[in-house]
DNA sequence: CCAGTATGAATGAACG
DNA sequence: CGTTCATTCATACTGG
């Protein structure tokens, strides 16, 4: 059994220290000396190398950005003046983990899976935030009206609040 | 420490769309904008988040490569069921460790300074190569004064040195 | 129910 | 720095 654990697995203490530095202390891009200092402390807890600390900050920074991207997801204003053409029943148990034992599949009311040629939407990378008028609703019948307009939605989605996305 | 991390379970429609994109359309590494668009579309079918789409492509890519990579590899199950004991890497004596692939920044000569200017942390005499629980005391409730009184002098010392010196 | 498996999620490491 | 790879963990699902 050749389980080579090549990856550094930080201990909880180390993570705590790193997060303390990153968030509370605002250390986001430590200099080499700073990294070394941190490294010297963290190495006490477990085998750790200089680059581990460095990478951690790099990743943490990158992840913050990613989180921001996902957080700023434009909520599709599907709640318009009425119902959007079809009956989209996306009432999923979000964070409810009571899935065990129960069978949830195809929670949609309509079970018309006969979609032969699913209406793929074009991914023209030409226009990013332009208006991608996906006319996919027409062919499929996936509840119709799946046009998506990237508009900032000031209105929250009603009761559902924003959940933590990439948080631990 | 079980976080009830509910997993996103894609519907058949979503999977169909994703696979269509991945295989037929050749979308293997969509950009952020593309991911967002896909996300907005898939959002109609069920509760879904940005990261779900992102992760799907990442995993799909990895899975593809996994299948291919196992050309002459034995079919030893990489996953032992259960047994998720906290694992910490205690690979001591890393002399001539596998640096394959090109490892950057590897300095092991000066870490003998040890912790002498760090009177901050409690001393775990257990040492790392002992074999201890991952979280050791920390996990269960470390009321034993395990504080993180970081006194790092992280003040701005100016930018001493560029961080690119370890650029391979 | 329990074990095994498939796959989503997380993150360290690295590339360009 | 943004993106991607690689590895591992966690959880939904499936069969017995």
XYZ file of N, CA and C in Angstrom, chain A residues 10-14 16 44-46, chain B residues 86-88 122-128 131-143 146:
99
model
N -2.918 20.674 6.560
C -2.756 21.551 7.723
C -3.624 21.105 8.885
N -3.124 21.278 10.024
C -3.905 20.953 11.208
C -4.863 22.094 11.515
N -5.723 21.822 12.394
C -6.708 22.861 12.725
C -6.042 24.081 13.331
N -5.012 23.829 14.066
C -4.299 24.953 14.658
C -3.668 25.822 13.588
N -3.088 25.147 12.654
C -2.444 25.906 11.583
C -3.471 26.694 10.783
N -6.227 27.736 11.828
C -6.717 28.830 12.651
C -5.763 30.014 12.594
N 5.858 24.206 13.580
C 5.914 23.582 14.872
C 4.831 22.520 15.033
N 3.752 22.749 14.384
C 2.614 21.849 14.568
C 2.732 20.573 13.744
N 3.280 20.722 12.634
C 3.438 19.545 11.795
C 4.498 19.845 10.765
N -8.757 10.468 10.562
C -7.971 11.666 10.319
C -6.568 11.277 9.920
N -6.176 11.747 8.846
C -4.861 11.356 8.382
C -3.962 12.567 8.295
N -2.883 12.408 8.869
C -1.932 13.502 8.808
C -0.664 12.969 8.197
N 1.532 26.621 22.755
C 1.733 25.533 23.712
C 2.607 24.465 23.099
N 3.263 23.800 23.931
C 4.198 22.820 23.429
C 3.558 21.450 23.401
N 3.414 20.997 22.239
C 2.918 19.630 22.113
C 4.130 18.731 22.056
N 4.389 18.134 23.091
C 5.571 17.293 23.101
C 5.371 16.052 22.265
N 4.189 15.844 21.877
C 3.885 14.639 21.130
C 4.746 14.517 19.896
N 5.026 15.631 19.380
C 5.813 15.638 18.172
C 4.987 15.105 17.023
N 5.493 15.406 15.916
C 4.688 15.074 14.768
C 4.817 13.649 14.349
N 2.469 10.089 16.147
C 1.270 9.538 15.555
C 0.219 9.958 16.492
N -0.444 10.879 16.027
C -1.471 11.420 16.895
C -2.681 11.711 16.066
N -3.668 11.987 16.747
C -4.880 12.377 16.053
C -4.612 13.674 15.313
N -5.298 13.800 14.305
C -5.078 14.990 13.509
C -5.302 16.248 14.313
N -6.375 16.253 14.948
C -6.713 17.476 15.650
C -6.158 17.487 17.059
N -5.692 16.371 17.435
C -5.158 16.269 18.784
C -6.082 16.926 19.781
N -5.569 17.824 20.478
C -6.413 18.432 21.494
C -7.382 19.432 20.893
N -6.962 19.959 19.838
C -7.725 21.057 19.296
C -9.137 20.694 18.887
N -9.306 19.549 18.396
C -10.600 19.238 17.846
C -11.722 19.203 18.857
N -11.566 18.446 19.815
C -12.680 18.197 20.694
C -13.075 19.361 21.573
N -12.316 20.270 21.713
C -12.678 21.318 22.639
C -11.473 21.646 23.468
N -10.709 22.450 22.928
C -9.448 22.757 23.549
C -9.633 23.906 24.505
N -10.073 23.578 25.617
C -10.232 24.654 26.580
C -8.947 24.873 27.333
N -5.241 27.025 24.495
C -4.492 26.942 23.256
C -4.771 28.187 22.442
